[in-house]
PDB file of N, CA and C in Angstrom:
ATOM      1  N   MET A  72     -45.764  81.584  66.631  1.00  0.00           N
ATOM      2  CA  MET A  72     -44.853  81.724  67.749  1.00  0.00           C
ATOM      3  C   MET A  72     -45.247  80.734  68.848  1.00  0.00           C
ATOM      4  N   ASN A  73     -44.252  80.177  69.449  1.00  0.00           N
ATOM      5  CA  ASN A  73     -44.546  79.245  70.539  1.00  0.00           C
ATOM      6  C   ASN A  73     -44.323  79.942  71.885  1.00  0.00           C
ATOM      7  N   LYS A  74     -44.593  79.223  72.959  1.00  0.00           N
ATOM      8  CA  LYS A  74     -44.518  79.840  74.285  1.00  0.00           C
ATOM      9  C   LYS A  74     -43.097  80.230  74.663  1.00  0.00           C
ATOM     10  N   ASN A  75     -42.079  79.582  74.124  1.00  0.00           N
ATOM     11  CA  ASN A  75     -40.691  79.957  74.428  1.00  0.00           C
ATOM     12  C   ASN A  75     -40.346  81.324  73.860  1.00  0.00           C
ATOM     13  N   THR A  76     -40.908  81.666  72.725  1.00  0.00           N
ATOM     14  CA  THR A  76     -40.667  82.983  72.130  1.00  0.00           C
ATOM     15  C   THR A  76     -41.250  84.067  73.032  1.00  0.00           C
ATOM     16  N   TYR A  77     -42.472  83.839  73.504  1.00  0.00           N
ATOM     17  CA  TYR A  77     -43.097  84.811  74.403  1.00  0.00           C
ATOM     18  C   TYR A  77     -42.324  84.925  75.717  1.00  0.00           C
ATOM     19  N   LEU A  78     -41.856  83.802  76.205  1.00  0.00           N
ATOM     20  CA  LEU A  78     -41.068  83.806  77.437  1.00  0.00           C
ATOM     21  C   LEU A  78     -39.777  84.600  77.236  1.00  0.00           C
ATOM     22  N   GLY A  79     -39.127  84.429  76.084  1.00  0.00           N
ATOM     23  CA  GLY A  79     -37.905  85.172  75.778  1.00  0.00           C
ATOM     24  C   GLY A  79     -38.164  86.668  75.681  1.00  0.00           C
ATOM     25  N   LEU A  80     -39.277  87.046  75.043  1.00  0.00           N
ATOM     26  CA  LEU A  80     -39.628  88.465  74.932  1.00  0.00           C
ATOM     27  C   LEU A  80     -39.919  89.065  76.311  1.00  0.00           C
ATOM     28  N   ALA A  81     -40.644  88.338  77.151  1.00  0.00           N
ATOM     29  CA  ALA A  81     -40.943  88.823  78.497  1.00  0.00           C
ATOM     30  C   ALA A  81     -39.670  88.985  79.317  1.00  0.00           C
ATOM     31  N   LEU A  82     -38.766  88.028  79.181  1.00  0.00           N
ATOM     32  CA  LEU A  82     -37.494  88.104  79.901  1.00  0.00           C
ATOM     33  C   LEU A  82     -36.665  89.301  79.432  1.00  0.00           C
ATOM     34  N   ALA A  83     -36.654  89.558  78.136  1.00  0.00           N
ATOM     35  CA  ALA A  83     -35.904  90.694  77.588  1.00  0.00           C
ATOM     36  C   ALA A  83     -36.464  92.018  78.106  1.00  0.00           C
ATOM     37  N   VAL A  84     -37.782  92.125  78.172  1.00  0.00           N
ATOM     38  CA  VAL A  84     -38.405  93.349  78.677  1.00  0.00           C
ATOM     39  C   VAL A  84     -38.064  93.546  80.150  1.00  0.00           C
ATOM     40  N   CYS A  85     -38.161  92.486  80.932  1.00  0.00           N
ATOM     41  CA  CYS A  85     -37.841  92.584  82.362  1.00  0.00           C
ATOM     42  C   CYS A  85     -36.385  92.976  82.578  1.00  0.00           C
ATOM     43  N   MET A  86     -35.479  92.406  81.796  1.00  0.00           N
ATOM     44  CA  MET A  86     -34.064  92.752  81.931  1.00  0.00           C
ATOM     45  C   MET A  86     -33.831  94.205  81.555  1.00  0.00           C
ATOM     46  N   GLY A  87     -34.553  94.704  80.570  1.00  0.00           N
ATOM     47  CA  GLY A  87     -34.421  96.105  80.175  1.00  0.00           C
ATOM     48  C   GLY A  87     -34.871  97.043  81.273  1.00  0.00           C
ATOM     49  N   VAL A  88     -35.975  96.716  81.910  1.00  0.00           N
ATOM     50  CA  VAL A  88     -36.492  97.555  82.990  1.00  0.00           C
ATOM     51  C   VAL A  88     -35.541  97.530  84.183  1.00  0.00           C
ATOM     52  N   VAL A  89     -35.072  96.348  84.561  1.00  0.00           N
ATOM     53  CA  VAL A  89     -34.169  96.227  85.709  1.00  0.00           C
ATOM     54  C   VAL A  89     -32.851  96.939  85.440  1.00  0.00           C
ATOM     55  N   SER A  90     -32.303  96.796  84.244  1.00  0.00           N
ATOM     56  CA  SER A  90     -31.025  97.443  83.955  1.00  0.00           C
ATOM     57  C   SER A  90     -31.173  98.959  83.929  1.00  0.00           C
ATOM     58  N   ALA A  91     -32.308  99.459  83.461  1.00  0.00           N
ATOM     59  CA  ALA A  91     -32.529 100.909  83.470  1.00  0.00           C
ATOM     60  C   ALA A  91     -32.569 101.433  84.897  1.00  0.00           C
ATOM     61  N   LEU A  92     -33.203 100.683  85.794  1.00  0.00           N
ATOM     62  CA  LEU A  92     -33.246 101.101  87.190  1.00  0.00           C
ATOM     63  C   LEU A  92     -31.871 101.052  87.836  1.00  0.00           C
ATOM     64  N   LEU A  93     -31.087 100.041  87.499  1.00  0.00           N
ATOM     65  CA  LEU A  93     -29.765  99.908  88.098  1.00  0.00           C
ATOM     66  C   LEU A  93     -28.785 100.951  87.579  1.00  0.00           C
ATOM     67  N   LEU A  94     -28.991 101.412  86.355  1.00  0.00           N
ATOM     68  CA  LEU A  94     -28.074 102.384  85.768  1.00  0.00           C
ATOM     69  C   LEU A  94     -28.422 103.824  86.144  1.00  0.00           C
ATOM     70  N   ALA A  95     -29.572 104.059  86.737  1.00  0.00           N
ATOM     71  CA  ALA A  95     -29.957 105.407  87.147  1.00  0.00           C
ATOM     72  C   ALA A  95     -29.005 105.892  88.241  1.00  0.00           C
ATOM     73  N   GLU A  96     -28.689 107.159  88.199  1.00  0.00           N
ATOM     74  CA  GLU A  96     -27.730 107.736  89.148  1.00  0.00           C
ATOM     75  C   GLU A  96     -28.462 108.403  90.308  1.00  0.00           C
ATOM     76  N   VAL A  97     -29.230 107.624  91.024  1.00  0.00           N
ATOM     77  CA  VAL A  97     -30.007 108.137  92.149  1.00  0.00           C
ATOM     78  C   VAL A  97     -29.392 107.610  93.432  1.00  0.00           C
ATOM     79  N   SER A  98     -29.131 108.524  94.360  1.00  0.00           N
ATOM     80  CA  SER A  98     -28.613 108.082  95.654  1.00  0.00           C
ATOM     81  C   SER A  98     -29.745 107.407  96.425  1.00  0.00           C
ATOM     82  N   PRO A  99     -29.444 106.388  97.206  1.00  0.00           N
ATOM     83  CA  PRO A  99     -30.511 105.677  97.920  1.00  0.00           C
ATOM     84  C   PRO A  99     -31.109 106.520  99.047  1.00  0.00           C
ATOM     85  N   ALA A 100     -32.380 106.291  99.299  1.00  0.00           N
ATOM     86  CA  ALA A 100     -33.049 106.997 100.392  1.00  0.00           C
ATOM     87  C   ALA A 100     -32.604 106.396 101.724  1.00  0.00           C
ATOM     88  N   PRO A 101     -32.343 107.236 102.721  1.00  0.00           N
ATOM     89  CA  PRO A 101     -31.897 106.722 104.023  1.00  0.00           C
ATOM     90  C   PRO A 101     -33.059 106.141 104.823  1.00  0.00           C
ATOM     91  N   GLU A 102     -32.710 105.293 105.783  1.00  0.00           N
ATOM     92  CA  GLU A 102     -33.732 104.769 106.690  1.00  0.00           C
ATOM     93  C   GLU A 102     -34.071 105.827 107.727  1.00  0.00           C
ATOM     94  N   HIS A 103     -35.313 105.798 108.155  1.00  0.00           N
ATOM     95  CA  HIS A 103     -35.777 106.778 109.144  1.00  0.00           C
ATOM     96  C   HIS A 103     -35.301 106.369 110.537  1.00  0.00           C
ATOM     97  N   PRO A 104     -34.836 107.331 111.348  1.00  0.00           N
ATOM     98  CA  PRO A 104     -34.401 106.994 112.714  1.00  0.00           C
ATOM     99  C   PRO A 104     -35.590 106.630 113.606  1.00  0.00           C
ATOM    100  N   ALA A 105     -35.294 106.247 114.828  1.00  0.00           N
ATOM    101  CA  ALA A 105     -36.325 105.868 115.799  1.00  0.00           C
ATOM    102  C   ALA A 105     -37.274 107.032 116.062  1.00  0.00           C
ATOM    103  N   LYS A 106     -38.435 106.708 116.579  1.00  0.00           N
ATOM    104  CA  LYS A 106     -39.427 107.739 116.865  1.00  0.00           C
ATOM    105  C   LYS A 106     -39.304 108.229 118.309  1.00  0.00           C
ATOM    106  N   PHE A 107     -39.782 109.446 118.527  1.00  0.00           N
ATOM    107  CA  PHE A 107     -39.847 109.990 119.882  1.00  0.00           C
ATOM    108  C   PHE A 107     -40.965 109.267 120.622  1.00  0.00           C
ATOM    109  N   THR A 108     -40.709 108.894 121.870  1.00  0.00           N
ATOM    110  CA  THR A 108     -41.722 108.134 122.600  1.00  0.00           C
ATOM    111  C   THR A 108     -42.369 108.928 123.725  1.00  0.00           C
ATOM    112  N   ALA A 109     -41.646 109.853 124.342  1.00  0.00           N
ATOM    113  CA  ALA A 109     -42.207 110.627 125.460  1.00  0.00           C
ATOM    114  C   ALA A 109     -41.483 111.966 125.558  1.00  0.00           C
ATOM    115  N   LEU A 110     -42.096 112.873 126.292  1.00  0.00           N
ATOM    116  CA  LEU A 110     -41.471 114.171 126.523  1.00  0.00           C
ATOM    117  C   LEU A 110     -40.284 114.015 127.458  1.00  0.00           C
ATOM    118  N   ALA A 111     -39.256 114.793 127.207  1.00  0.00           N
ATOM    119  CA  ALA A 111     -38.065 114.754 128.062  1.00  0.00           C
ATOM    120  C   ALA A 111     -38.316 115.565 129.322  1.00  0.00           C
ATOM    121  N   THR A 112     -38.003 114.963 130.473  1.00  0.00           N
ATOM    122  CA  THR A 112     -38.196 115.670 131.749  1.00  0.00           C
ATOM    123  C   THR A 112     -36.905 115.772 132.552  1.00  0.00           C
ATOM    124  N   SER A 113     -35.994 114.821 132.375  1.00  0.00           N
ATOM    125  CA  SER A 113     -34.740 114.846 133.135  1.00  0.00           C
ATOM    126  C   SER A 113     -33.587 115.236 132.201  1.00  0.00           C
ATOM    127  N   ALA A 114     -32.432 115.482 132.809  1.00  0.00           N
ATOM    128  CA  ALA A 114     -31.255 115.874 132.020  1.00  0.00           C
ATOM    129  C   ALA A 114     -30.841 114.774 131.045  1.00  0.00           C
ATOM    130  N   THR A 115     -30.873 113.528 131.479  1.00  0.00           N
ATOM    131  CA  THR A 115     -30.486 112.430 130.579  1.00  0.00           C
ATOM    132  C   THR A 115     -31.491 112.264 129.450  1.00  0.00           C
ATOM    133  N   GLU A 116     -32.771 112.465 129.742  1.00  0.00           N
ATOM    134  CA  GLU A 116     -33.778 112.380 128.689  1.00  0.00           C
ATOM    135  C   GLU A 116     -33.608 113.512 127.676  1.00  0.00           C
ATOM    136  N   HIS A 117     -33.225 114.690 128.151  1.00  0.00           N
ATOM    137  CA  HIS A 117     -32.971 115.809 127.233  1.00  0.00           C
ATOM    138  C   HIS A 117     -31.756 115.500 126.352  1.00  0.00           C
ATOM    139  N   GLN A 118     -30.737 114.877 126.939  1.00  0.00           N
ATOM    140  CA  GLN A 118     -29.548 114.521 126.155  1.00  0.00           C
ATOM    141  C   GLN A 118     -29.916 113.475 125.094  1.00  0.00           C
ATOM    142  N   GLU A 119     -30.742 112.491 125.476  1.00  0.00           N
ATOM    143  CA  GLU A 119     -31.190 111.475 124.520  1.00  0.00           C
ATOM    144  C   GLU A 119     -32.032 112.103 123.412  1.00  0.00           C
ATOM    145  N   ALA A 120     -32.877 113.054 123.790  1.00  0.00           N
ATOM    146  CA  ALA A 120     -33.703 113.742 122.792  1.00  0.00           C
ATOM    147  C   ALA A 120     -32.828 114.551 121.839  1.00  0.00           C
ATOM    148  N   ALA A 121     -31.776 115.174 122.371  1.00  0.00           N
ATOM    149  CA  ALA A 121     -30.855 115.938 121.525  1.00  0.00           C
ATOM    150  C   ALA A 121     -30.188 115.017 120.504  1.00  0.00           C
ATOM    151  N   GLU A 122     -29.751 113.840 120.959  1.00  0.00           N
ATOM    152  CA  GLU A 122     -29.117 112.881 120.043  1.00  0.00           C
ATOM    153  C   GLU A 122     -30.096 112.423 118.970  1.00  0.00           C
ATOM    154  N   LEU A 123     -31.343 112.190 119.370  1.00  0.00           N
ATOM    155  CA  LEU A 123     -32.350 111.751 118.400  1.00  0.00           C
ATOM    156  C   LEU A 123     -32.653 112.858 117.388  1.00  0.00           C
ATOM    157  N   HIS A 124     -32.707 114.101 117.854  1.00  0.00           N
ATOM    158  CA  HIS A 124     -32.919 115.222 116.931  1.00  0.00           C
ATOM    159  C   HIS A 124     -31.742 115.345 115.956  1.00  0.00           C
ATOM    160  N   LYS A 125     -30.534 115.081 116.428  1.00  0.00           N
ATOM    161  CA  LYS A 125     -29.374 115.107 115.525  1.00  0.00           C
ATOM    162  C   LYS A 125     -29.494 114.026 114.465  1.00  0.00           C
ATOM    163  N   LYS A 126     -29.976 112.841 114.877  1.00  0.00           N
ATOM    164  CA  LYS A 126     -30.179 111.761 113.902  1.00  0.00           C
ATOM    165  C   LYS A 126     -31.239 112.148 112.881  1.00  0.00           C
ATOM    166  N   TYR A 127     -32.310 112.791 113.350  1.00  0.00           N
ATOM    167  CA  TYR A 127     -33.346 113.254 112.432  1.00  0.00           C
ATOM    168  C   TYR A 127     -32.778 114.289 111.459  1.00  0.00           C
ATOM    169  N   ALA A 128     -31.937 115.187 111.956  1.00  0.00           N
ATOM    170  CA  ALA A 128     -31.338 116.202 111.084  1.00  0.00           C
ATOM    171  C   ALA A 128     -30.476 115.536 110.010  1.00  0.00           C
ATOM    172  N   GLU A 129     -29.689 114.541 110.401  1.00  0.00           N
ATOM    173  CA  GLU A 129     -28.868 113.823 109.422  1.00  0.00           C
ATOM    174  C   GLU A 129     -29.746 113.088 108.413  1.00  0.00           C
ATOM    175  N   HIS A 130     -30.838 112.519 108.898  1.00  0.00           N
ATOM    176  CA  HIS A 130     -31.767 111.826 108.001  1.00  0.00           C
ATOM    177  C   HIS A 130     -32.325 112.794 106.961  1.00  0.00           C
ATOM    178  N   HIS A 131     -32.756 113.968 107.412  1.00  0.00           N
ATOM    179  CA  HIS A 131     -33.336 114.935 106.482  1.00  0.00           C
ATOM    180  C   HIS A 131     -32.293 115.480 105.511  1.00  0.00           C
ATOM    181  N   LYS A 132     -31.050 115.610 105.940  1.00  0.00           N
ATOM    182  CA  LYS A 132     -29.985 116.034 105.022  1.00  0.00           C
ATOM    183  C   LYS A 132     -29.760 114.968 103.949  1.00  0.00           C
ATOM    184  N   ALA A 133     -29.779 113.702 104.356  1.00  0.00           N
ATOM    185  CA  ALA A 133     -29.609 112.618 103.389  1.00  0.00           C
ATOM    186  C   ALA A 133     -30.799 112.557 102.434  1.00  0.00           C
ATOM    187  N   MET A 134     -32.001 112.799 102.959  1.00  0.00           N
ATOM    188  CA  MET A 134     -33.187 112.825 102.093  1.00  0.00           C
ATOM    189  C   MET A 134     -33.096 113.972 101.098  1.00  0.00           C
ATOM    190  N   GLU A 135     -32.552 115.091 101.541  1.00  0.00           N
ATOM    191  CA  GLU A 135     -32.370 116.229 100.628  1.00  0.00           C
ATOM    192  C   GLU A 135     -31.478 115.822  99.456  1.00  0.00           C
ATOM    193  N   GLU A 136     -30.369 115.165  99.748  1.00  0.00           N
ATOM    194  CA  GLU A 136     -29.457 114.722  98.680  1.00  0.00           C
ATOM    195  C   GLU A 136     -30.134 113.688  97.778  1.00  0.00           C
ATOM    196  N   HIS A 137     -30.885 112.774  98.379  1.00  0.00           N
ATOM    197  CA  HIS A 137     -31.593 111.764  97.594  1.00  0.00           C
ATOM    198  C   HIS A 137     -32.583 112.427  96.636  1.00  0.00           C
ATOM    199  N   LEU A 138     -33.369 113.362  97.141  1.00  0.00           N
ATOM    200  CA  LEU A 138     -34.382 114.010  96.307  1.00  0.00           C
ATOM    201  C   LEU A 138     -33.752 114.883  95.228  1.00  0.00           C
ATOM    202  N   LYS A 139     -32.597 115.481  95.515  1.00  0.00           N
ATOM    203  CA  LYS A 139     -31.886 116.242  94.479  1.00  0.00           C
ATOM    204  C   LYS A 139     -31.432 115.323  93.350  1.00  0.00           C
ATOM    205  N   SER A 140     -30.970 114.115  93.705  1.00  0.00           N
ATOM    206  CA  SER A 140     -30.532 113.185  92.668  1.00  0.00           C
ATOM    207  C   SER A 140     -31.715 112.681  91.853  1.00  0.00           C
ATOM    208  N   VAL A 141     -32.871 112.509  92.489  1.00  0.00           N
ATOM    209  CA  VAL A 141     -34.083 112.111  91.749  1.00  0.00           C
ATOM    210  C   VAL A 141     -34.481 113.235  90.800  1.00  0.00           C
ATOM    211  N   ALA A 142     -34.414 114.472  91.267  1.00  0.00           N
ATOM    212  CA  ALA A 142     -34.741 115.621  90.409  1.00  0.00           C
ATOM    213  C   ALA A 142     -33.805 115.689  89.210  1.00  0.00           C
ATOM    214  N   ALA A 143     -32.537 115.397  89.434  1.00  0.00           N
ATOM    215  CA  ALA A 143     -31.575 115.419  88.325  1.00  0.00           C
ATOM    216  C   ALA A 143     -31.903 114.339  87.290  1.00  0.00           C
ATOM    217  N   GLU A 144     -32.362 113.166  87.758  1.00  0.00           N
ATOM    218  CA  GLU A 144     -32.756 112.100  86.829  1.00  0.00           C
ATOM    219  C   GLU A 144     -33.964 112.532  86.005  1.00  0.00           C
ATOM    220  N   TYR A 145     -34.952 113.163  86.645  1.00  0.00           N
ATOM    221  CA  TYR A 145     -36.120 113.634  85.893  1.00  0.00           C
ATOM    222  C   TYR A 145     -35.728 114.715  84.904  1.00  0.00           C
ATOM    223  N   GLU A 146     -34.768 115.553  85.266  1.00  0.00           N
ATOM    224  CA  GLU A 146     -34.305 116.594  84.342  1.00  0.00           C
ATOM    225  C   GLU A 146     -33.634 115.962  83.121  1.00  0.00           C
ATOM    226  N   LYS A 147     -32.868 114.898  83.370  1.00  0.00           N
ATOM    227  CA  LYS A 147     -32.204 114.210  82.259  1.00  0.00           C
ATOM    228  C   LYS A 147     -33.200 113.695  81.233  1.00  0.00           C
ATOM    229  N   TYR A 148     -34.351 113.241  81.722  1.00  0.00           N
ATOM    230  CA  TYR A 148     -35.353 112.667  80.830  1.00  0.00           C
ATOM    231  C   TYR A 148     -36.408 113.676  80.403  1.00  0.00           C
ATOM    232  N   GLY A 149     -36.204 114.944  80.739  1.00  0.00           N
ATOM    233  CA  GLY A 149     -37.053 116.014  80.237  1.00  0.00           C
ATOM    234  C   GLY A 149     -38.367 116.209  80.973  1.00  0.00           C
ATOM    235  N   ASN A 150     -38.529 115.639  82.134  1.00  0.00           N
ATOM    236  CA  ASN A 150     -39.764 115.809  82.889  1.00  0.00           C
ATOM    237  C   ASN A 150     -39.556 116.941  83.897  1.00  0.00           C
ATOM    238  N   HIS A 151     -39.814 118.163  83.439  1.00  0.00           N
ATOM    239  CA  HIS A 151     -39.499 119.342  84.247  1.00  0.00           C
ATOM    240  C   HIS A 151     -40.474 119.539  85.403  1.00  0.00           C
ATOM    241  N   ASP A 152     -41.717 119.067  85.262  1.00  0.00           N
ATOM    242  CA  ASP A 152     -42.669 119.208  86.356  1.00  0.00           C
ATOM    243  C   ASP A 152     -42.240 118.376  87.563  1.00  0.00           C
ATOM    244  N   LEU A 153     -41.869 117.131  87.332  1.00  0.00           N
ATOM    245  CA  LEU A 153     -41.414 116.286  88.441  1.00  0.00           C
ATOM    246  C   LEU A 153     -40.075 116.764  88.983  1.00  0.00           C
ATOM    247  N   LYS A 154     -39.229 117.301  88.118  1.00  0.00           N
ATOM    248  CA  LYS A 154     -37.954 117.862  88.575  1.00  0.00           C
ATOM    249  C   LYS A 154     -38.218 118.991  89.573  1.00  0.00           C
ATOM    250  N   THR A 155     -39.137 119.882  89.223  1.00  0.00           N
ATOM    251  CA  THR A 155     -39.478 121.000  90.097  1.00  0.00           C
ATOM    252  C   THR A 155     -40.074 120.501  91.410  1.00  0.00           C
ATOM    253  N   LEU A 156     -40.937 119.497  91.342  1.00  0.00           N
ATOM    254  CA  LEU A 156     -41.544 118.942  92.544  1.00  0.00           C
ATOM    255  C   LEU A 156     -40.478 118.373  93.481  1.00  0.00           C
ATOM    256  N   TYR A 157     -39.553 117.586  92.944  1.00  0.00           N
ATOM    257  CA  TYR A 157     -38.534 116.972  93.796  1.00  0.00           C
ATOM    258  C   TYR A 157     -37.536 117.996  94.322  1.00  0.00           C
ATOM    259  N   GLU A 158     -37.297 119.062  93.585  1.00  0.00           N
ATOM    260  CA  GLU A 158     -36.454 120.136  94.112  1.00  0.00           C
ATOM    261  C   GLU A 158     -37.135 120.836  95.286  1.00  0.00           C
ATOM    262  N   MET A 159     -38.455 121.026  95.182  1.00  0.00           N
ATOM    263  CA  MET A 159     -39.193 121.635  96.295  1.00  0.00           C
ATOM    264  C   MET A 159     -39.183 120.709  97.513  1.00  0.00           C
ATOM    265  N   LEU A 160     -39.343 119.412  97.279  1.00  0.00           N
ATOM    266  CA  LEU A 160     -39.294 118.466  98.387  1.00  0.00           C
ATOM    267  C   LEU A 160     -37.915 118.458  99.049  1.00  0.00           C
ATOM    268  N   SER A 161     -36.860 118.588  98.255  1.00  0.00           N
ATOM    269  CA  SER A 161     -35.515 118.611  98.844  1.00  0.00           C
ATOM    270  C   SER A 161     -35.321 119.871  99.684  1.00  0.00           C
ATOM    271  N   THR A 162     -35.880 120.976  99.251  1.00  0.00           N
ATOM    272  CA  THR A 162     -35.812 122.211 100.034  1.00  0.00           C
ATOM    273  C   THR A 162     -36.567 122.039 101.353  1.00  0.00           C
ATOM    274  N   HIS A 163     -37.705 121.349 101.299  1.00  0.00           N
ATOM    275  CA  HIS A 163     -38.488 121.075 102.506  1.00  0.00           C
ATOM    276  C   HIS A 163     -37.662 120.264 103.508  1.00  0.00           C
ATOM    277  N   HIS A 164     -36.954 119.247 103.030  1.00  0.00           N
ATOM    278  CA  HIS A 164     -36.134 118.428 103.925  1.00  0.00           C
ATOM    279  C   HIS A 164     -34.950 119.220 104.481  1.00  0.00           C
ATOM    280  N   LYS A 165     -34.431 120.149 103.698  1.00  0.00           N
ATOM    281  CA  LYS A 165     -33.348 121.007 104.180  1.00  0.00           C
ATOM    282  C   LYS A 165     -33.827 121.847 105.369  1.00  0.00           C
ATOM    283  N   GLU A 166     -35.030 122.397 105.255  1.00  0.00           N
ATOM    284  CA  GLU A 166     -35.588 123.201 106.345  1.00  0.00           C
ATOM    285  C   GLU A 166     -35.908 122.339 107.563  1.00  0.00           C
ATOM    286  N   LEU A 167     -36.388 121.121 107.334  1.00  0.00           N
ATOM    287  CA  LEU A 167     -36.644 120.216 108.454  1.00  0.00           C
ATOM    288  C   LEU A 167     -35.346 119.887 109.196  1.00  0.00           C
ATOM    289  N   ALA A 168     -34.271 119.711 108.453  1.00  0.00           N
ATOM    290  CA  ALA A 168     -32.974 119.436 109.090  1.00  0.00           C
ATOM    291  C   ALA A 168     -32.559 120.600 109.981  1.00  0.00           C
ATOM    292  N   LYS A 169     -32.781 121.817 109.508  1.00  0.00           N
ATOM    293  CA  LYS A 169     -32.443 122.996 110.315  1.00  0.00           C
ATOM    294  C   LYS A 169     -33.275 123.033 111.600  1.00  0.00           C
ATOM    295  N   GLU A 170     -34.556 122.715 111.488  1.00  0.00           N
ATOM    296  CA  GLU A 170     -35.429 122.718 112.667  1.00  0.00           C
ATOM    297  C   GLU A 170     -34.979 121.668 113.690  1.00  0.00           C
ATOM    298  N   HIS A 171     -34.594 120.495 113.218  1.00  0.00           N
ATOM    299  CA  HIS A 171     -34.134 119.457 114.140  1.00  0.00           C
ATOM    300  C   HIS A 171     -32.798 119.837 114.786  1.00  0.00           C
ATOM    301  N   GLU A 172     -31.938 120.536 114.050  1.00  0.00           N
ATOM    302  CA  GLU A 172     -30.686 121.004 114.641  1.00  0.00           C
ATOM    303  C   GLU A 172     -30.960 122.024 115.747  1.00  0.00           C
ATOM    304  N   LYS A 173     -31.940 122.899 115.523  1.00  0.00           N
ATOM    305  CA  LYS A 173     -32.318 123.876 116.550  1.00  0.00           C
ATOM    306  C   LYS A 173     -32.877 123.163 117.783  1.00  0.00           C
ATOM    307  N   ALA A 174     -33.729 122.164 117.540  1.00  0.00           N
ATOM    308  CA  ALA A 174     -34.313 121.411 118.659  1.00  0.00           C
ATOM    309  C   ALA A 174     -33.225 120.674 119.433  1.00  0.00           C
ATOM    310  N   ALA A 175     -32.224 120.130 118.736  1.00  0.00           N
ATOM    311  CA  ALA A 175     -31.125 119.439 119.410  1.00  0.00           C
ATOM    312  C   ALA A 175     -30.348 120.408 120.288  1.00  0.00           C
ATOM    313  N   THR A 176     -30.100 121.591 119.784  1.00  0.00           N
ATOM    314  CA  THR A 176     -29.391 122.604 120.564  1.00  0.00           C
ATOM    315  C   THR A 176     -30.189 122.981 121.812  1.00  0.00           C
ATOM    316  N   THR A 177     -31.485 123.134 121.658  1.00  0.00           N
ATOM    317  CA  THR A 177     -32.343 123.472 122.800  1.00  0.00           C
ATOM    318  C   THR A 177     -32.299 122.369 123.850  1.00  0.00           C
ATOM    319  N   HIS A 178     -32.405 121.109 123.407  1.00  0.00           N
ATOM    320  CA  HIS A 178     -32.367 119.994 124.361  1.00  0.00           C
ATOM    321  C   HIS A 178     -30.997 119.893 125.044  1.00  0.00           C
ATOM    322  N   GLU A 179     -29.931 120.193 124.322  1.00  0.00           N
ATOM    323  CA  GLU A 179     -28.599 120.165 124.934  1.00  0.00           C
ATOM    324  C   GLU A 179     -28.487 121.222 126.034  1.00  0.00           C
ATOM    325  N   LYS A 180     -29.063 122.402 125.787  1.00  0.00           N
ATOM    326  CA  LYS A 180     -29.054 123.459 126.811  1.00  0.00           C
ATOM    327  C   LYS A 180     -29.846 123.027 128.040  1.00  0.00           C
ATOM    328  N   MET A 181     -30.978 122.367 127.817  1.00  0.00           N
ATOM    329  CA  MET A 181     -31.818 121.938 128.926  1.00  0.00           C
ATOM    330  C   MET A 181     -31.203 120.752 129.683  1.00  0.00           C
ATOM    331  N   ALA A 182     -30.307 120.025 129.045  1.00  0.00           N
ATOM    332  CA  ALA A 182     -29.668 118.877 129.699  1.00  0.00           C
ATOM    333  C   ALA A 182     -28.577 119.306 130.668  1.00  0.00           C
ATOM    334  N   LYS A 183     -28.037 120.525 130.469  1.00  0.00           N
ATOM    335  CA  LYS A 183     -26.962 121.000 131.349  1.00  0.00           C
ATOM    336  C   LYS A 183     -27.574 121.631 132.603  1.00  0.00           C
ATOM    337  N   PRO A 184     -27.177 121.138 133.755  1.00  0.00           N
ATOM    338  CA  PRO A 184     -27.707 121.730 134.993  1.00  0.00           C
ATOM    339  C   PRO A 184     -27.127 123.123 135.215  1.00  0.00           C
ATOM    340  N   LYS A 185     -27.911 123.956 135.864  1.00  0.00           N
ATOM    341  CA  LYS A 185     -27.443 125.326 136.122  1.00  0.00           C
ATOM    342  C   LYS A 185     -26.832 125.447 137.485  1.00  0.00           C
TER     343      LYS A 185
END
């Protein structure tokens, strides 16, 4: 065999790996929103914090969907341990989304003057 044969085999393997990844039915992971920088003290800062918490809640909901799709892919290929792990992680993100929604509601209440 010459070097072109090896090059062809390597190319075929790489194309197989790339096509398998592209054909997987996994939803993409979302980008993480901005980070909190300081405690909110004024009404406008509370409103900004509420908006950021809403973005975090949306992020965690999207992560939940992403992790569910990863779990479904592992189930398709018979890896039940990883399927269970990713289902637990998706449940964790669901609860985080609820916590951020509660925090957003609290900040919205604090932003309204009495």
